[in-house]
PDB file of C-alpha atoms in Angstrom:
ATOM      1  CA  UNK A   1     -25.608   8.321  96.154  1.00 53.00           C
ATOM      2  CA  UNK A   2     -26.606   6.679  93.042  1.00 53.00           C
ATOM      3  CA  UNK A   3     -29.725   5.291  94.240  1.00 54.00           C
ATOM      4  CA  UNK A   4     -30.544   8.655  95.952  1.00 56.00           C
ATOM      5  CA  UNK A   5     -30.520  10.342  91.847  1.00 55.00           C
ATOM      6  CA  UNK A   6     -32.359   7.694  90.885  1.00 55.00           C
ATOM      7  CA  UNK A   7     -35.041   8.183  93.099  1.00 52.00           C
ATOM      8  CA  UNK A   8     -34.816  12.112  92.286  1.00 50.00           C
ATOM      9  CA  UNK A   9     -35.215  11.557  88.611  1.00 49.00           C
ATOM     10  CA  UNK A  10     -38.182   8.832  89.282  1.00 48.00           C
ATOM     11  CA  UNK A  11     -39.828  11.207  91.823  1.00 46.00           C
ATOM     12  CA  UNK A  12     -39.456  14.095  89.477  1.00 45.00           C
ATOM     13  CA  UNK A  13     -40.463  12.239  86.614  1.00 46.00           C
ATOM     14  CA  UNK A  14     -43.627  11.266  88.236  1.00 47.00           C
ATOM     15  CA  UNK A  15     -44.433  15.171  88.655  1.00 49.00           C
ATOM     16  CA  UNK A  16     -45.289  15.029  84.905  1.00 47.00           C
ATOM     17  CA  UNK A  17     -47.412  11.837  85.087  1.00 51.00           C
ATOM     18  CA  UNK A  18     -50.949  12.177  84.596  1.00 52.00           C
ATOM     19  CA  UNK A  19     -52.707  10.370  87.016  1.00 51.00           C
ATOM     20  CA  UNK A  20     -54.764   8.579  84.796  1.00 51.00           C
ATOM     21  CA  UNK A  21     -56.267   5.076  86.731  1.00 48.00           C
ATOM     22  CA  UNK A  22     -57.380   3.128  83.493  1.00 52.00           C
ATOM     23  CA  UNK A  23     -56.655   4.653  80.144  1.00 54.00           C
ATOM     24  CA  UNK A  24     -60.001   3.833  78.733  1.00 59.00           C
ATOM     25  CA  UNK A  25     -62.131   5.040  81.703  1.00 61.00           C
ATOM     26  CA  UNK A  26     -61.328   8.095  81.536  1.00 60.00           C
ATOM     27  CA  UNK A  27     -61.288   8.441  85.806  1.00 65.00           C
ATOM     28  CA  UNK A  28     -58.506  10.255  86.814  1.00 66.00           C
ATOM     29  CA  UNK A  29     -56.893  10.444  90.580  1.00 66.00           C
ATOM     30  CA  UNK A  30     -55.541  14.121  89.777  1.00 76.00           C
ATOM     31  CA  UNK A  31     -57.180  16.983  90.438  1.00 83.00           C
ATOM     32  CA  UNK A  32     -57.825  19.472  87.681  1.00 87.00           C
ATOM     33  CA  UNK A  33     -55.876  22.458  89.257  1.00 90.00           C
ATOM     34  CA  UNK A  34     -52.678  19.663  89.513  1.00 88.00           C
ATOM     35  CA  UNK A  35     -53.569  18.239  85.751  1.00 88.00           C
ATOM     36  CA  UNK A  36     -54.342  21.422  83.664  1.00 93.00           C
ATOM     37  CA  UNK A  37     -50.723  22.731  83.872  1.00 93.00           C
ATOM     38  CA  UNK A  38     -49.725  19.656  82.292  1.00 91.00           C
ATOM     39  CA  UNK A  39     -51.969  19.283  79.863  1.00 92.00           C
ATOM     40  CA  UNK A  40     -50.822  23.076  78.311  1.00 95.00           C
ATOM     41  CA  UNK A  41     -47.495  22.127  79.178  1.00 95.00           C
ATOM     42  CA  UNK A  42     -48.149  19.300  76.423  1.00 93.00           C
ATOM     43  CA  UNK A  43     -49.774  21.771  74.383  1.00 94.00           C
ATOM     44  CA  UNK A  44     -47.069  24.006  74.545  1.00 96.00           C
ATOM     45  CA  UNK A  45     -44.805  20.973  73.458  1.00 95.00           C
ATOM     46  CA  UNK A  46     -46.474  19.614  70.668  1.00 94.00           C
ATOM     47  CA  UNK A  47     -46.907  23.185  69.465  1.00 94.00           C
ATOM     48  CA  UNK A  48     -43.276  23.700  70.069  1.00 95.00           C
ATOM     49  CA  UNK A  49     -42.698  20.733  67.866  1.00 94.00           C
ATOM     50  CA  UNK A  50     -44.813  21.077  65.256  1.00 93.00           C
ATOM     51  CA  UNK A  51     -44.220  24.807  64.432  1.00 93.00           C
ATOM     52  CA  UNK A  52     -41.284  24.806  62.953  1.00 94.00           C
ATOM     53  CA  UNK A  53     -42.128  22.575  59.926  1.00 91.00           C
ATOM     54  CA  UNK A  54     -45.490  24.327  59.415  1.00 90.00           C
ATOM     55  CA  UNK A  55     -44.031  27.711  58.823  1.00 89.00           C
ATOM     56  CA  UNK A  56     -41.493  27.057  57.022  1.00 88.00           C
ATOM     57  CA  UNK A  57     -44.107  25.418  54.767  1.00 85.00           C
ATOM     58  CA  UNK A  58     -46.010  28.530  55.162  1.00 81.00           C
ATOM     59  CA  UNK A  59     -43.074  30.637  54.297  1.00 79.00           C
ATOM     60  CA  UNK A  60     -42.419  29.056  50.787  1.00 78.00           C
ATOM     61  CA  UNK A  61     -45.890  28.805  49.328  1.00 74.00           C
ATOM     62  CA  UNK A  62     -46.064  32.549  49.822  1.00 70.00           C
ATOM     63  CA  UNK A  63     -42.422  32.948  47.840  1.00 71.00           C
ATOM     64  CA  UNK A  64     -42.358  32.422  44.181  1.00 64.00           C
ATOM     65  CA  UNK A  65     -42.262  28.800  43.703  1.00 64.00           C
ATOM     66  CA  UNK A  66     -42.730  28.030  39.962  1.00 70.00           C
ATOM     67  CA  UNK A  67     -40.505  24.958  40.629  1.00 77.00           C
ATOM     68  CA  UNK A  68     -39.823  22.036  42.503  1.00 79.00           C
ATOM     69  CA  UNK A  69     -36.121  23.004  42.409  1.00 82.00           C
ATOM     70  CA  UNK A  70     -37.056  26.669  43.714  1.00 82.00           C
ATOM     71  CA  UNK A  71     -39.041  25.538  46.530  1.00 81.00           C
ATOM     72  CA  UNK A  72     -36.865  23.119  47.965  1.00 85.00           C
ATOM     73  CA  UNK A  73     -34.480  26.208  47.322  1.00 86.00           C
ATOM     74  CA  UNK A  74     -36.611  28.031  49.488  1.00 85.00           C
ATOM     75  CA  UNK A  75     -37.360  25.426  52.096  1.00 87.00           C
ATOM     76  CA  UNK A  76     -33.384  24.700  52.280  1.00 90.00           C
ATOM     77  CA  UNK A  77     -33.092  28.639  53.414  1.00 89.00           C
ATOM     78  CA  UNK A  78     -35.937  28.545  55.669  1.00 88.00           C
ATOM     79  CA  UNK A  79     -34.627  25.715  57.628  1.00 90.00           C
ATOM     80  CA  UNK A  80     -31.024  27.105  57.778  1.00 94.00           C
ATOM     81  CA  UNK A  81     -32.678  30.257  59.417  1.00 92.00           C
ATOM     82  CA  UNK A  82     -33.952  27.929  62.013  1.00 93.00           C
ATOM     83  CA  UNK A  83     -30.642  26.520  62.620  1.00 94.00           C
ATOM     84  CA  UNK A  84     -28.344  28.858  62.163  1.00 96.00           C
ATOM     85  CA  UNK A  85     -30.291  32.102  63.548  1.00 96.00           C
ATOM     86  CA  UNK A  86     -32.909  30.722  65.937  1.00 95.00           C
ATOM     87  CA  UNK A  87     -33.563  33.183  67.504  1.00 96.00           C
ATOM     88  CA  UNK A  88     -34.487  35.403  64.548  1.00 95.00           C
ATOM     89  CA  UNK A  89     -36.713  32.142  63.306  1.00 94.00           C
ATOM     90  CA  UNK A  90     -38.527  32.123  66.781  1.00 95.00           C
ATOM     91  CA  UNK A  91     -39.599  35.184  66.718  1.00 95.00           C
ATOM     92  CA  UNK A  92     -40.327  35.870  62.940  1.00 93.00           C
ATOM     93  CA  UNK A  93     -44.110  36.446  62.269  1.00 92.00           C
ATOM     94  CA  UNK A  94     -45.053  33.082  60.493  1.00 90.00           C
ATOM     95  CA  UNK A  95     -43.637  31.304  63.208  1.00 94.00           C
ATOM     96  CA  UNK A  96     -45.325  32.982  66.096  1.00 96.00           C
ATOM     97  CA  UNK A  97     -48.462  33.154  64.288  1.00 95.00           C
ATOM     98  CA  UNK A  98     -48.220  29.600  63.636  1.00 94.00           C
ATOM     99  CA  UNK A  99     -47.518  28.638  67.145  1.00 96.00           C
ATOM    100  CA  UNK A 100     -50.393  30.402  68.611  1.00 97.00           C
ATOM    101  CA  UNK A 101     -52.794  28.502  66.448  1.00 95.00           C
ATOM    102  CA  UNK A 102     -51.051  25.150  67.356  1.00 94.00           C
ATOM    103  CA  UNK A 103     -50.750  26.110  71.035  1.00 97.00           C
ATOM    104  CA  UNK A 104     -54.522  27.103  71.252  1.00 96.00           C
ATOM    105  CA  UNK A 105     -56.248  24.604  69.566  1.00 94.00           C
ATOM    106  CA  UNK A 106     -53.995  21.992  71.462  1.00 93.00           C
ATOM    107  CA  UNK A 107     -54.551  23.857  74.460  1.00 96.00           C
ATOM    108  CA  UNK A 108     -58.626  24.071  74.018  1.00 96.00           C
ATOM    109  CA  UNK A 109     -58.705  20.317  73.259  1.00 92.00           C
ATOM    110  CA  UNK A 110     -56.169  19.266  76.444  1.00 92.00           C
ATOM    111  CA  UNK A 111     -58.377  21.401  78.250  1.00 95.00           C
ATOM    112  CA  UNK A 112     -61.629  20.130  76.904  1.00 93.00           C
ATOM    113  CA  UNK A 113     -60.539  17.041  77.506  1.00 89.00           C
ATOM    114  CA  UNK A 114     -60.116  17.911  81.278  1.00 91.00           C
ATOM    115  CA  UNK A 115     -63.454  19.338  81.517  1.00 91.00           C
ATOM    116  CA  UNK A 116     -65.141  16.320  80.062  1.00 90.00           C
ATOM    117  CA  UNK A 117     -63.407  13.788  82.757  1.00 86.00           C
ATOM    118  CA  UNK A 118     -63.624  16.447  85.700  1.00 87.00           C
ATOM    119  CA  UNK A 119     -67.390  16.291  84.526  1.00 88.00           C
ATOM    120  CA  UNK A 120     -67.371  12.429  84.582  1.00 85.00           C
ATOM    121  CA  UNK A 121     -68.754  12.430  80.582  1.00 86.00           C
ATOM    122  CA  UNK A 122     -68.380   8.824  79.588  1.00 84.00           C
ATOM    123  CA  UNK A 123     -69.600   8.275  76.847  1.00 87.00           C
ATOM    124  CA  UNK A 124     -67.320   8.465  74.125  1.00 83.00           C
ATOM    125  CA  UNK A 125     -69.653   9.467  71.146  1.00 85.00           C
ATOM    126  CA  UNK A 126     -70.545  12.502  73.530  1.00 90.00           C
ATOM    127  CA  UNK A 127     -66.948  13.145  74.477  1.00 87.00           C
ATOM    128  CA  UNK A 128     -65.742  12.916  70.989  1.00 85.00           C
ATOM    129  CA  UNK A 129     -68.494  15.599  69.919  1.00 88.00           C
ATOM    130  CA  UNK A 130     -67.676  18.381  72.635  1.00 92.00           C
ATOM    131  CA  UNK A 131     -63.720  18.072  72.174  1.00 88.00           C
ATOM    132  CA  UNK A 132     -64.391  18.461  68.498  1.00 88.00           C
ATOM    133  CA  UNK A 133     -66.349  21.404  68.926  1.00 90.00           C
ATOM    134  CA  UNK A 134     -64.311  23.202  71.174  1.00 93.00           C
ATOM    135  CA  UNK A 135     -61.303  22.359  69.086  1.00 91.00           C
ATOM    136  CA  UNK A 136     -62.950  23.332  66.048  1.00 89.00           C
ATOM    137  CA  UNK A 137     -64.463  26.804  66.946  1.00 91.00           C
ATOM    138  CA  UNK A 138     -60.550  27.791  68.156  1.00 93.00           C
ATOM    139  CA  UNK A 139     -58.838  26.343  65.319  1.00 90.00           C
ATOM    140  CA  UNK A 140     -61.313  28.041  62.727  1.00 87.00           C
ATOM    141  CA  UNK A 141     -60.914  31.212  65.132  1.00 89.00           C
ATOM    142  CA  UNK A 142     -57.338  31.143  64.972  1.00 93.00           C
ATOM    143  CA  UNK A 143     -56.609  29.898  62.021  1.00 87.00           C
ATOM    144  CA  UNK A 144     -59.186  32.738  59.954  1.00 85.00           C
ATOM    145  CA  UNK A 145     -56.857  35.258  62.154  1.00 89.00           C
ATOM    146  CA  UNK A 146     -53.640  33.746  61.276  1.00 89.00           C
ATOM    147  CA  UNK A 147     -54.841  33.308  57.588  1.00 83.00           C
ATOM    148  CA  UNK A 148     -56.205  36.945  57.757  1.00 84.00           C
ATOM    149  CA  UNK A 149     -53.016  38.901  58.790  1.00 88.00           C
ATOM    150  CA  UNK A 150     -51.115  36.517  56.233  1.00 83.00           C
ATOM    151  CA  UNK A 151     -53.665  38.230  53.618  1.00 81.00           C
ATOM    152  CA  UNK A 152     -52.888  41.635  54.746  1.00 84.00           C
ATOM    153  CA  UNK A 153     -49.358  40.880  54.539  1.00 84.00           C
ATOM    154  CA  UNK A 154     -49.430  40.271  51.300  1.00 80.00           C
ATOM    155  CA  UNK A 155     -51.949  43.296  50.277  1.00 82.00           C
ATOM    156  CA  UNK A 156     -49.486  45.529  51.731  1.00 83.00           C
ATOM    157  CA  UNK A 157     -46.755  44.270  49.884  1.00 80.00           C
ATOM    158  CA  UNK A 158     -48.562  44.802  46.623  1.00 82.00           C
ATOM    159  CA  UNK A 159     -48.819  48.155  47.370  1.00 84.00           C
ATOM    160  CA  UNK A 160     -52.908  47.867  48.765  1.00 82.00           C
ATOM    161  CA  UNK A 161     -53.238  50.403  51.488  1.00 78.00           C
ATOM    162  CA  UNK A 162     -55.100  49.406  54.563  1.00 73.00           C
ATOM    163  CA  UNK A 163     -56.226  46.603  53.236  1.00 74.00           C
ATOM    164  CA  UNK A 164     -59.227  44.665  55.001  1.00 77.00           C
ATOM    165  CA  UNK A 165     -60.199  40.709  54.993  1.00 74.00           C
ATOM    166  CA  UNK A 166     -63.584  40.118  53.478  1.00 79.00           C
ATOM    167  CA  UNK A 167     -66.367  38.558  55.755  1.00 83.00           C
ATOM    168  CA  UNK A 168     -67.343  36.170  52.846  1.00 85.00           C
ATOM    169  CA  UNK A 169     -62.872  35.389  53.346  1.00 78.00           C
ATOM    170  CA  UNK A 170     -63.385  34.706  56.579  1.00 77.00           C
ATOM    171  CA  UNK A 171     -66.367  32.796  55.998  1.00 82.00           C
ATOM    172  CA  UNK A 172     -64.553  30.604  53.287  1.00 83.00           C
ATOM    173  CA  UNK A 173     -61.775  29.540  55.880  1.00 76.00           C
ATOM    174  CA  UNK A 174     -64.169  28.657  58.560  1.00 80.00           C
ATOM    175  CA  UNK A 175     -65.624  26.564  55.679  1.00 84.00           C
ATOM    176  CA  UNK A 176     -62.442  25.069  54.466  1.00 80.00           C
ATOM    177  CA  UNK A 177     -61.240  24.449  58.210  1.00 78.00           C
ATOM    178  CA  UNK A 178     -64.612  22.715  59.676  1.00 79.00           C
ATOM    179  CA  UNK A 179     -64.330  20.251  56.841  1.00 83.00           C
ATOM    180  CA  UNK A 180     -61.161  19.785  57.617  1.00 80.00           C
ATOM    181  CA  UNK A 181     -61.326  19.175  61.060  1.00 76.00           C
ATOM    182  CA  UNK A 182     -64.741  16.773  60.309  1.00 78.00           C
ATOM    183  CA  UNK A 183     -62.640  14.899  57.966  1.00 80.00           C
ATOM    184  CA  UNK A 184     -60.167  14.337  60.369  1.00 76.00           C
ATOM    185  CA  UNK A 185     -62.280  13.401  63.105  1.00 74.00           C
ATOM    186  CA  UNK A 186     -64.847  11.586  62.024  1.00 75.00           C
ATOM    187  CA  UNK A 187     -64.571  10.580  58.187  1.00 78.00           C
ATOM    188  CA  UNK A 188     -61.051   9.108  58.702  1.00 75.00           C
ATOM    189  CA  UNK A 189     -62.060   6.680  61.495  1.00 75.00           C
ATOM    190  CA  UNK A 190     -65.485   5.672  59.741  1.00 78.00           C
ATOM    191  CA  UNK A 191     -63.270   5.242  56.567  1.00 80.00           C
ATOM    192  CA  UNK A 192     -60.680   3.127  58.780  1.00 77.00           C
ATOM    193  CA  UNK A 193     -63.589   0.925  60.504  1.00 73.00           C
TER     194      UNK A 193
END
């Protein structure tokens, strides 16, 4: 009986393998209608993961912070909303907003990623260049939306009705995002090698 749950957990565990021959490669046995469920299920996950931390973050540099000792104050309540009341957390606006930029720019690179190996691209300069770009135009997409309701928010609260985001706003976080992602991406690992 034992061996029989064993097998059932290995079997099962397998289900979430990817099928990936040789790591560096980049030739897969799976099929991309068996692999891209798993690869937004790992989006989804990461997301999940990372979410949490990031609003809250987002949640106290929007609060009045003219201390240290007041923001840890305000991180301390944050994160005993997220324990204590989850599922008020979970569903509060930074958090969802926050989420859907993680889970779609995860999800467009996983994806990309696919593409690029379903497509046989092996050369890694190339490969690097087109996950970048497809990661950065939905990041900078997602992240000018996310940024832009957070502006609103914040209008309205001031007493600005219908407030609007400036295309020149916009334009400054598509800035301030593509140099963030080209830092990450490519002056980081010339600055490492």
């Amino acid at each position: 009986m034992a061996a029989n749950n064993e097998e059932k957990k290995t079997l099962w565990a397998r289900d979430w393998e990817f099928g990936d021959s040789h790591f560096d490669t980049h030739e897969f046995v799976e099929n991309a209608k068996v692999r891209a469920p798993k690869e937004i299920g790992c989006a989804f996950a990461a997301s999940f993961l990372v979410s949490p931390l990031v609003s809250i973050i987002d949640k106290c540099i929007v609060k009045d912070i003219g201390t240290t000792a007041q923001l840890m104050k305000n991180m301390g309540v944050a994160a005993r909303e997220m324990v204590f009341q989850p599922t008020k957390f979970l569903t509060s606006k930074p958090f969802v907003l926050t989420f859907t930029v993680y889970f779609g720019t995860y999800a467009v690179a996983n994806l990309s990623e696919l593409m690029l190996d379903t497509y046989k691209v092996k050369d890694d300069k190339q490969r690097k260049t087109m996950k970048v770009s497809a990661a950065s135009v939905a990041n900078i997409g997602l992240l000018a939306w996310r940024d832009a309701i957070f502006a609103r928010d914040a209008a309205v609260a001031t007493g600005v009705k219908k407030p609007s985001t400036p295309l020149r706003s916009l334009g400054l976080f598509a800035v301030r995002d593509g140099a963030t992602m080209y830092s990450t991406f490519y002056v980081a690992p010339t600055m490492y090698s």
